Coordinates of C-alpha atoms and ligand atoms in Angstrom, one line a residue:
M1 CA 95.5 19.8 -53.0
L2 CA 97.8 20.0 -49.6
N3 CA 100.4 22.6 -49.7
A4 CA 104.0 21.1 -49.1
N5 CA 103.9 21.9 -44.9
L6 CA 101.0 20.6 -44.4
S7 CA 101.9 17.2 -46.1
P8 CA 102.6 14.1 -43.7
D9 CA 105.5 13.9 -45.6
V10 CA 107.5 16.6 -43.2
V11 CA 107.5 13.5 -40.9
N12 CA 109.6 11.4 -43.1
G13 CA 112.9 12.2 -41.5
F14 CA 111.9 11.0 -38.1
L15 CA 109.4 8.2 -38.9
D16 CA 111.9 6.5 -40.9
G17 CA 110.8 3.0 -40.7
K18 CA 113.1 2.3 -37.8
P19 CA 111.9 1.8 -34.3
K20 CA 111.5 5.3 -32.2
L21 CA 114.4 4.7 -28.9
L22 CA 114.1 6.1 -25.3
L23 CA 116.2 9.5 -25.1
I24 CA 118.8 8.5 -22.1
D25 CA 121.7 10.2 -20.9
G26 CA 121.9 12.3 -24.3
K27 CA 121.6 8.9 -26.4
F28 CA 118.7 7.5 -28.0
V29 CA 118.7 3.5 -27.1
P30 CA 116.5 0.5 -27.3
A31 CA 115.0 -0.5 -24.4
V32 CA 116.8 -3.0 -22.0
S33 CA 114.0 -5.5 -23.0
G34 CA 114.4 -4.8 -26.1
R35 CA 110.7 -4.9 -26.3
T36 CA 108.9 -2.2 -28.9
F37 CA 105.1 -1.6 -29.0
D38 CA 102.8 0.0 -32.0
S39 CA 101.8 3.1 -32.5
I40 CA 98.7 3.9 -34.2
N41 CA 97.2 6.1 -36.1
P42 CA 93.6 6.7 -34.4
A43 CA 92.6 8.1 -38.1
T44 CA 92.7 4.9 -39.8
G45 CA 93.9 2.0 -37.0
K46 CA 97.1 1.5 -38.6
V47 CA 100.7 1.3 -37.2
L48 CA 102.4 4.5 -37.5
A49 CA 105.7 3.7 -35.6
Q50 CA 107.1 1.2 -33.4
V51 CA 108.2 2.7 -30.4
A52 CA 111.0 1.4 -28.1
E53 CA 108.9 0.0 -24.5
G54 CA 110.7 1.1 -21.7
G55 CA 110.6 -0.9 -18.4
V56 CA 111.5 -0.4 -14.7
E57 CA 115.4 -1.3 -15.5
D58 CA 115.2 1.9 -18.3
I59 CA 114.0 4.1 -15.6
D60 CA 116.7 3.5 -13.2
L61 CA 118.6 3.8 -16.0
A62 CA 117.2 7.6 -16.7
V63 CA 116.7 8.5 -13.2
A64 CA 120.6 7.7 -12.8
A65 CA 121.3 9.9 -15.5
A66 CA 119.1 12.7 -14.8
R67 CA 120.5 12.5 -10.7
R68 CA 124.3 13.1 -12.2
A69 CA 123.5 15.8 -14.7
F70 CA 121.8 17.7 -11.6
D71 CA 124.4 16.6 -8.9
D72 CA 127.3 17.2 -10.6
G73 CA 127.0 17.4 -14.3
P74 CA 127.5 20.8 -16.4
W75 CA 123.9 21.6 -16.1
S76 CA 124.5 22.3 -12.4
R77 CA 127.1 25.2 -13.3
F78 CA 124.8 26.7 -16.0
T79 CA 124.0 30.2 -14.6
P80 CA 120.8 31.4 -14.7
F81 CA 121.5 33.4 -18.0
E82 CA 122.7 30.3 -19.4
R83 CA 119.7 28.2 -18.7
Q84 CA 117.4 31.2 -20.2
A85 CA 119.9 31.2 -23.3
V86 CA 119.2 27.7 -24.2
L87 CA 115.1 27.5 -23.5
L88 CA 115.3 30.5 -25.5
R89 CA 117.3 28.4 -28.3
L90 CA 114.9 25.5 -27.7
A91 CA 112.1 28.0 -28.4
D92 CA 113.5 28.9 -32.2
L93 CA 114.1 25.5 -33.2
V94 CA 110.8 24.0 -31.7
E95 CA 109.1 27.6 -33.9
A96 CA 111.3 26.7 -37.0
N97 CA 110.5 22.6 -36.6
F98 CA 107.0 23.2 -35.7
D99 CA 105.4 21.8 -39.0
E100 CA 107.0 18.4 -38.4
I101 CA 106.2 18.6 -34.8
A102 CA 102.1 19.5 -35.9
M103 CA 102.1 16.8 -38.1
L104 CA 102.9 13.9 -35.4
D105 CA 100.4 15.3 -33.1
T106 CA 98.0 15.0 -35.8
L107 CA 99.1 11.4 -37.0
D108 CA 99.6 9.8 -33.5
L109 CA 96.5 11.8 -31.6
G110 CA 94.5 12.1 -34.6
A111 CA 94.0 16.2 -33.7
P112 CA 92.9 17.9 -36.7
I113 CA 95.9 19.3 -38.6
T114 CA 94.6 22.8 -37.9
N115 CA 94.2 22.7 -34.4
T116 CA 98.0 21.2 -34.0
R117 CA 99.3 24.0 -36.5
A118 CA 97.5 26.4 -33.9
R119 CA 99.5 25.0 -30.8
K120 CA 102.8 26.2 -32.2
Q121 CA 102.0 29.8 -31.0
R122 CA 101.3 28.3 -27.2
A123 CA 104.2 25.9 -27.2
V124 CA 106.6 28.9 -28.0
A125 CA 105.1 31.2 -25.6
L126 CA 105.7 28.7 -22.9
L127 CA 109.2 28.4 -23.5
R128 CA 109.8 31.8 -23.8
Y129 CA 108.1 32.6 -20.7
Y130 CA 110.0 30.4 -18.4
A131 CA 113.1 31.4 -20.0
G132 CA 112.1 34.7 -18.5
Q133 CA 111.7 33.4 -15.3
A134 CA 115.1 32.0 -15.5
T135 CA 116.8 35.2 -14.4
T136 CA 114.2 36.2 -12.0
I137 CA 114.5 33.4 -9.1
H138 CA 115.7 34.9 -5.8
G139 CA 115.5 34.3 -2.0
Q140 CA 115.1 37.4 0.6
T141 CA 116.7 38.8 3.0
L142 CA 114.6 38.5 6.2
P143 CA 114.5 40.2 9.4
N144 CA 114.9 38.3 12.7
S145 CA 114.3 38.7 16.2
S146 CA 117.2 36.8 17.6
A147 CA 119.3 38.0 20.5
G148 CA 122.5 39.6 19.3
E149 CA 123.5 40.2 15.3
V150 CA 122.4 37.5 13.1
L151 CA 121.7 38.2 9.2
S152 CA 119.0 35.5 8.1
Y153 CA 118.1 35.1 4.1
T154 CA 116.6 32.7 1.7
V155 CA 118.0 31.2 -1.1
K156 CA 115.9 29.5 -4.0
E157 CA 117.5 26.5 -5.2
P158 CA 116.4 23.9 -7.7
I159 CA 114.1 21.0 -6.0
G160 CA 116.5 18.4 -8.0
V161 CA 115.2 15.0 -10.6
V162 CA 111.5 15.5 -11.6
G163 CA 109.3 13.0 -13.0
A164 CA 107.2 14.5 -15.5
I165 CA 104.2 12.4 -16.2
I166 CA 102.0 13.5 -18.9
P167 CA 98.7 12.6 -20.9
W168 CA 98.0 12.2 -24.6
N169 CA 95.5 14.6 -25.3
G170 CA 98.0 17.5 -26.4
P171 CA 101.3 15.4 -26.2
F172 CA 103.8 18.1 -27.4
G173 CA 102.2 20.7 -25.6
M174 CA 102.1 18.8 -22.1
A175 CA 105.5 18.0 -22.8
V176 CA 106.9 21.7 -23.1
W177 CA 104.6 22.8 -20.1
K178 CA 106.4 20.4 -17.9
L179 CA 109.7 20.8 -19.2
A180 CA 110.0 24.4 -19.2
P181 CA 109.5 25.6 -15.8
A182 CA 111.8 22.5 -14.6
L183 CA 114.7 23.3 -17.0
A184 CA 114.4 27.2 -15.7
A185 CA 114.6 26.3 -12.3
G186 CA 117.4 24.2 -13.0
C187 CA 115.9 20.8 -12.5
T188 CA 116.5 17.9 -14.3
L189 CA 113.6 15.7 -15.7
V190 CA 112.8 11.9 -16.9
L191 CA 109.5 13.0 -19.3
K192 CA 107.0 9.8 -19.5
P193 CA 104.6 10.1 -22.3
A194 CA 101.4 8.3 -22.6
E195 CA 101.2 5.3 -24.1
P196 CA 98.9 6.4 -27.2
A197 CA 101.1 9.5 -28.3
P198 CA 104.8 8.9 -27.5
L199 CA 106.1 10.4 -30.5
S200 CA 106.1 14.2 -30.4
P201 CA 108.3 14.0 -26.9
L202 CA 110.9 12.2 -28.3
R203 CA 111.1 15.0 -31.1
L204 CA 110.9 17.5 -28.6
G205 CA 113.9 15.6 -26.7
E206 CA 115.8 16.0 -29.9
L207 CA 115.7 19.4 -30.1
C208 CA 116.6 19.3 -26.8
L209 CA 120.1 18.1 -27.8
E210 CA 120.3 20.4 -30.4
A211 CA 119.5 23.4 -28.3
G212 CA 122.9 22.4 -26.3
I213 CA 120.7 21.1 -23.2
P214 CA 123.6 18.8 -21.7
P215 CA 123.1 14.8 -22.0
G216 CA 121.0 13.7 -19.0
V217 CA 118.9 17.0 -18.2
V218 CA 115.8 15.9 -20.2
N219 CA 115.6 12.0 -20.8
V220 CA 112.3 10.5 -22.2
V221 CA 111.0 7.3 -21.4
N222 CA 108.1 5.9 -23.2
G223 CA 106.1 2.5 -21.9
P224 CA 103.3 1.1 -20.1
G225 CA 101.9 3.6 -16.9
S226 CA 101.5 0.8 -14.7
V227 CA 105.2 -0.1 -15.0
V228 CA 107.0 2.9 -16.1
G229 CA 105.0 5.8 -14.6
A230 CA 104.3 3.7 -11.3
A231 CA 108.9 3.3 -11.6
L232 CA 109.2 6.8 -11.8
A233 CA 106.8 7.9 -8.9
A234 CA 108.2 5.5 -6.5
H235 CA 111.6 6.2 -7.5
P236 CA 113.7 7.1 -4.7
G237 CA 116.2 8.9 -7.1
V238 CA 113.3 11.4 -7.7
D239 CA 112.4 14.1 -6.1
K240 CA 109.3 15.6 -7.4
I241 CA 106.4 14.3 -9.4
S242 CA 104.4 17.0 -11.8
F243 CA 101.3 14.8 -13.4
T244 CA 98.8 15.4 -16.0
G245 CA 96.2 12.7 -16.1
S246 CA 93.3 11.1 -14.6
T247 CA 92.5 11.2 -11.2
A248 CA 92.8 7.6 -10.2
T249 CA 96.3 7.8 -11.3
G250 CA 96.9 10.7 -9.6
Q251 CA 95.9 8.9 -6.5
A252 CA 97.9 6.3 -7.4
I253 CA 100.8 8.4 -7.7
V254 CA 100.4 10.2 -4.4
R255 CA 100.4 6.7 -2.7
A256 CA 103.7 5.7 -4.6
A257 CA 105.4 9.2 -4.1
A258 CA 105.1 8.6 -0.1
G259 CA 107.9 6.4 -0.3
N260 CA 110.6 9.2 -0.3
V261 CA 107.8 12.0 0.4
K262 CA 108.4 13.5 -3.2
K263 CA 106.6 16.9 -4.1
V264 CA 104.1 15.9 -6.1
T265 CA 102.0 18.4 -8.3
L266 CA 98.7 17.1 -9.7
E267 CA 96.5 17.8 -12.9
L268 CA 93.7 15.6 -12.9
G269 CA 90.0 15.0 -14.5
G270 CA 87.0 17.2 -14.5
K271 CA 83.1 17.7 -14.9
S272 CA 83.4 21.1 -15.5
P273 CA 80.1 23.2 -15.1
N274 CA 79.3 26.1 -18.6
I275 CA 76.3 28.1 -17.1
V276 CA 74.3 30.2 -19.8
F277 CA 71.8 32.7 -18.4
D278 CA 68.9 33.7 -20.4
D279 CA 70.6 37.3 -20.9
A280 CA 73.7 36.2 -22.6
D281 CA 74.7 36.8 -25.9
L282 CA 73.5 33.8 -27.8
D283 CA 75.2 34.2 -30.8
A284 CA 78.5 33.9 -28.7
A285 CA 77.2 31.6 -26.3
V286 CA 75.9 29.0 -29.0
P287 CA 79.6 28.1 -30.4
G288 CA 80.9 28.7 -27.2
A289 CA 79.2 26.1 -25.5
A290 CA 79.7 23.6 -28.5
M291 CA 83.4 24.3 -28.7
A292 CA 83.8 24.0 -24.9
V293 CA 83.5 20.5 -25.4
F294 CA 84.1 19.7 -29.1
A295 CA 87.6 20.9 -29.3
N296 CA 90.1 18.3 -29.3
S297 CA 86.9 16.0 -30.0
G298 CA 86.3 16.5 -25.9
Q299 CA 89.6 14.9 -24.6
I300 CA 90.4 17.8 -22.9
C301 CA 90.1 17.8 -18.7
S302 CA 88.5 21.2 -18.4
A303 CA 86.1 20.5 -21.2
G304 CA 82.7 22.4 -20.2
T305 CA 80.9 19.1 -20.6
R306 CA 77.6 20.0 -17.9
L307 CA 75.8 22.6 -19.7
F308 CA 73.6 24.4 -17.6
V309 CA 71.0 26.6 -19.3
Q310 CA 68.7 28.7 -17.9
R311 CA 64.9 27.5 -18.3
G312 CA 63.7 30.4 -20.4
I313 CA 66.1 29.9 -23.4
Y314 CA 66.8 26.0 -22.6
D315 CA 64.6 24.4 -25.5
E316 CA 66.0 27.1 -28.2
F317 CA 69.6 26.9 -27.2
V318 CA 69.6 23.1 -27.0
E319 CA 68.0 23.6 -30.8
R320 CA 70.7 26.3 -31.8
V321 CA 73.8 24.2 -30.4
S322 CA 72.5 20.9 -32.6
V323 CA 72.4 23.1 -35.6
F324 CA 75.9 24.6 -34.9
T325 CA 77.0 20.8 -34.4
R326 CA 75.2 19.2 -37.4
K327 CA 77.6 21.7 -39.6
L328 CA 80.9 20.3 -37.7
R329 CA 83.3 19.0 -40.3
V330 CA 84.3 15.7 -38.7
G331 CA 86.6 13.5 -40.7
S332 CA 90.5 13.0 -41.8
P333 CA 93.0 15.0 -39.3
L334 CA 94.9 15.8 -42.1
D335 CA 92.2 17.7 -43.9
P336 CA 92.7 21.2 -42.9
N337 CA 88.9 21.7 -43.3
T338 CA 88.2 19.1 -40.5
Q339 CA 87.2 20.3 -36.8
L340 CA 86.7 17.4 -35.4
G341 CA 89.0 14.6 -35.6
P342 CA 88.9 10.5 -34.1
L343 CA 89.7 9.7 -30.8
V344 CA 92.9 8.5 -29.5
S345 CA 92.5 5.1 -29.6
E346 CA 90.5 2.0 -29.7
V347 CA 90.2 1.5 -26.2
Q348 CA 88.8 5.7 -25.9
L349 CA 86.4 4.8 -28.4
E350 CA 85.1 1.9 -26.4
R351 CA 84.6 4.3 -23.6
V352 CA 83.1 6.6 -25.3
T353 CA 80.3 4.9 -27.0
G354 CA 79.9 3.2 -23.6
Y355 CA 78.6 6.6 -22.0
L356 CA 76.4 7.1 -25.5
E357 CA 74.1 3.8 -24.3
S358 CA 74.3 4.6 -20.9
G359 CA 73.0 8.3 -21.3
K360 CA 70.4 6.7 -23.9
A361 CA 69.8 3.7 -21.6
Q362 CA 69.2 6.3 -18.5
G363 CA 66.7 8.3 -20.6
A364 CA 68.7 11.2 -22.0
R365 CA 67.6 12.4 -25.4
A366 CA 70.4 12.6 -28.2
A367 CA 69.5 15.8 -29.5
V368 CA 72.5 15.5 -32.0
G369 CA 74.5 12.6 -32.4
G370 CA 74.5 9.6 -30.2
G371 CA 76.8 7.3 -32.0
R372 CA 79.5 6.2 -33.6
L373 CA 80.7 7.5 -36.9
L374 CA 81.3 5.1 -39.5
S375 CA 81.5 5.7 -43.1
D376 CA 83.7 4.5 -45.9
D377 CA 85.9 7.5 -46.1
L378 CA 86.3 7.0 -42.3
A379 CA 86.9 3.0 -42.4
G380 CA 89.3 1.9 -39.4
G381 CA 89.3 5.2 -37.6
Y382 CA 87.8 5.7 -34.2
F383 CA 85.1 8.3 -35.1
V384 CA 82.3 8.9 -32.8
E385 CA 79.4 12.1 -33.7
P386 CA 79.6 15.0 -31.5
T387 CA 77.1 14.7 -29.2
L388 CA 74.5 16.8 -27.2
F389 CA 72.3 14.6 -24.9
A390 CA 69.3 16.7 -23.5
D391 CA 66.9 16.1 -20.9
V392 CA 69.7 14.7 -18.8
T393 CA 69.3 14.8 -14.7
D394 CA 72.1 15.5 -12.5
Q395 CA 72.1 11.7 -11.3
M396 CA 72.9 10.4 -14.7
K397 CA 76.4 8.7 -15.1
I398 CA 76.7 11.3 -18.3
A399 CA 76.6 14.0 -15.9
Q400 CA 78.5 12.8 -13.1
E401 CA 81.6 11.1 -14.7
E402 CA 84.1 12.3 -16.7
I403 CA 83.8 10.9 -20.6
F404 CA 86.6 12.5 -22.1
G405 CA 84.9 12.4 -25.4
P406 CA 82.7 15.2 -27.8
V407 CA 79.2 14.8 -25.0
I408 CA 77.5 17.5 -23.8
S409 CA 74.8 17.2 -21.1
A410 CA 72.5 19.9 -21.3
L411 CA 70.6 20.4 -17.8
P412 CA 67.9 23.5 -17.3
F413 CA 68.2 25.5 -14.2
D414 CA 66.0 28.3 -12.8
T415 CA 68.3 30.4 -10.3
A416 CA 71.6 31.5 -10.3
E417 CA 72.3 30.2 -7.0
E418 CA 70.3 26.8 -8.1
A419 CA 73.3 26.9 -10.9
V420 CA 76.3 27.1 -8.7
A421 CA 75.0 24.7 -6.3
R422 CA 74.6 22.1 -8.9
G423 CA 77.8 23.1 -11.0
N424 CA 79.6 22.5 -7.8
A425 CA 77.7 19.5 -6.7
T426 CA 80.7 17.4 -8.1
T427 CA 83.9 16.1 -6.6
Y428 CA 85.9 17.8 -9.3
G429 CA 86.8 21.6 -9.7
L430 CA 88.8 22.1 -12.8
G431 CA 87.2 25.0 -15.1
S432 CA 83.7 26.4 -15.3
G433 CA 82.1 28.7 -17.7
V434 CA 79.5 31.5 -17.2
W435 CA 77.6 33.3 -20.2
T436 CA 75.5 36.4 -19.2
N437 CA 75.6 40.0 -20.2
N438 CA 74.8 41.0 -16.4
L439 CA 78.1 42.2 -14.8
A440 CA 77.2 41.8 -11.2
N441 CA 75.6 38.1 -11.7
A442 CA 79.1 37.4 -13.7
H443 CA 81.0 38.2 -10.3
R444 CA 78.7 36.7 -8.1
V445 CA 78.6 33.4 -10.0
A446 CA 82.5 33.2 -10.7
K447 CA 82.9 33.9 -6.7
G448 CA 80.5 31.3 -6.0
L449 CA 82.2 28.3 -8.3
R450 CA 84.8 26.0 -6.8
A451 CA 87.1 25.5 -9.6
G452 CA 90.4 26.8 -10.6
S453 CA 89.3 28.5 -13.7
V454 CA 85.9 30.6 -14.6
W455 CA 85.6 31.7 -18.0
V456 CA 82.9 34.3 -18.5
N457 CA 81.7 34.9 -22.1
C458 CA 84.1 32.6 -23.4
Y459 CA 85.7 29.4 -23.0
Q460 CA 89.1 27.9 -22.4
L461 CA 91.6 30.7 -22.6
M462 CA 95.1 29.8 -21.4
D463 CA 98.0 31.8 -21.5
P464 CA 101.8 31.2 -19.7
A465 CA 101.4 33.9 -17.7
V466 CA 98.1 33.0 -16.2
P467 CA 97.4 29.8 -13.3
F468 CA 95.5 26.8 -14.6
G469 CA 94.9 23.8 -12.1
G470 CA 92.0 22.0 -10.0
Y471 CA 90.2 22.6 -6.6
K472 CA 88.7 19.7 -4.8
M473 CA 89.7 16.2 -6.4
S474 CA 90.9 18.0 -10.0
G475 CA 94.4 18.3 -8.5
T476 CA 96.9 19.9 -6.3
G477 CA 99.2 23.0 -7.0
R478 CA 98.7 25.2 -10.6
E479 CA 101.0 25.3 -13.8
S480 CA 101.3 28.7 -15.5
G481 CA 101.6 31.8 -13.7
P482 CA 104.2 33.5 -11.9
D483 CA 104.0 31.2 -8.9
H484 CA 104.3 28.3 -10.9
I485 CA 108.3 27.7 -10.5
E486 CA 108.1 27.8 -6.9
D487 CA 106.9 24.0 -7.4
F488 CA 110.4 23.1 -8.9
L489 CA 112.6 25.3 -5.9
E490 CA 113.3 24.5 -2.6
T491 CA 114.1 27.5 -0.3
K492 CA 117.1 27.2 2.1
A493 CA 117.1 29.5 5.4
V494 CA 120.6 30.7 5.7
W495 CA 121.6 32.3 9.6
I496 CA 124.7 33.9 10.1
K497 CA 125.6 35.2 13.1
T498 CA 127.9 38.4 12.7
G499 CA 127.7 39.5 16.3
Ligands
ADP501 P1 94.1 7.7 -19.2 O1 93.6 6.9 -18.7 O2 93.5 8.6 -20.1 O3 94.8 7.0 -20.2 P2 96.3 8.2 -17.3 O4 96.1 8.8 -15.9 O5 95.9 6.6 -17.0 O6 95.4 8.5 -18.1 O7 97.3 8.2 -17.9 C1 98.1 9.5 -17.9 C2 99.6 8.8 -18.0 O8 99.6 8.5 -16.5 C3 100.2 8.5 -18.9 O9 101.3 8.6 -19.2 C4 100.0 7.0 -17.8 O10 101.0 6.0 -19.0 C5 100.5 7.4 -16.9 N1 100.0 6.2 -15.9 C6 99.5 5.2 -15.9 N2 99.4 4.8 -14.6 C7 100.2 5.0 -13.9 C8 101.1 4.7 -12.6 N3 100.2 3.9 -11.8 N4 101.8 5.4 -12.0 C9 102.3 6.4 -12.7 N5 101.8 6.8 -14.1 C10 100.9 6.3 -14.9

């Protein structure tokens, strides 16, 4: 029996059967073309809501609204304390409405309700962290060596209009992660959610208005990435793009942004190594290695998908992870006991099952899982079995390419040097994990890994105060941490001849 706040009815006010609109200049409006698209519930394959499908004209309107709000709207006159206050109000509203937000992401993305509800703490903490930063932005007074008396100092100013393009794997949290630092810095933004998960970012837009953020400061335009995202990335009225998504799309964004030399930050794909030494606490490493991939059904860019296991414990470890995996509860995202839901879309299902076939064809052995999950209860949903492939070699496609599904490739290794070298032998560099009880080994391996995050005896920990981002083709720039807000600021040097 579901308790009331776990009932899907909690979203009935928001999903009232009418199409969900675009948020432009403080108003919810249909797309100029009048078009809509269906948002599908991936657990059932059924239509959840119709959503206005933005086009280039809608991006023009949204950028113009953001531009006005930035250049001469009331937002430009908000003091740092006022920006802080409004972000704190937004945090309170997000906290108060999180049952509904979690349910929207569960229905739209298929993430288990227990997981989406657990994301409340992070979403609220992000808003409060950046609210705190709004009043800490400052320049410096810097001595110079000019002849005569000349004072020089710097001021920090908001960069302008931000285009925030987000993926579908954590729609609400991603939207907040982009919006909070932009607003704290004094920027305005146009947020472009991903096609498979358009709903909770619209709810965030509503809450922004309720919090007292003036019209035009936050705009939300859904629509196809190749149209709406591309138009935003190329738009001359946008000063910065903050993007999270695939490496190929990140590359397209860099090219599109070159037109007006936008500042660009990118958080892209990964094929992260998770390295288990024979001295590790296996009781922790077994669930750690499994959930480093199976959390969110593998749809996390920093998932530890290349599981390197020291040869002496390889067979035992593969067996223990398989036993753990067989006990995972895969099923309806609405059931509070479910640990893995479906994949987000039919496209993703085809992609992941393609990799499952490729692994088998190239000689990997599915120690657990290996196929689509079909049963009467799950009919219509995009479910796959959580899978561990053993006997994988570094050259196999499943060991090289980002799958974005619940698929682990287990690879044996002998020495720490070898594990680091093979762990680094990828174009990516986002996450990485090390499991060992030897402190010196932990430090050496953490130093050797070329990745933006190294988790030792844990995986995937995140905090608003700790930077996250990628080396190599996993991206550029860092999100979270004390310096993130710098990406939304320009530095102006002022010289005053006083002599
Ligand atoms: P995925 O392949 O997982 O959908 P993408 O990188 O394509 O990942 O998508 C991430 C976000 O980028 C989504 O919001 C998507 O709509 C958007 N997007 C896709 N193509 C482009 C593009 N050419 N320019 C800008 N944004 C895009």
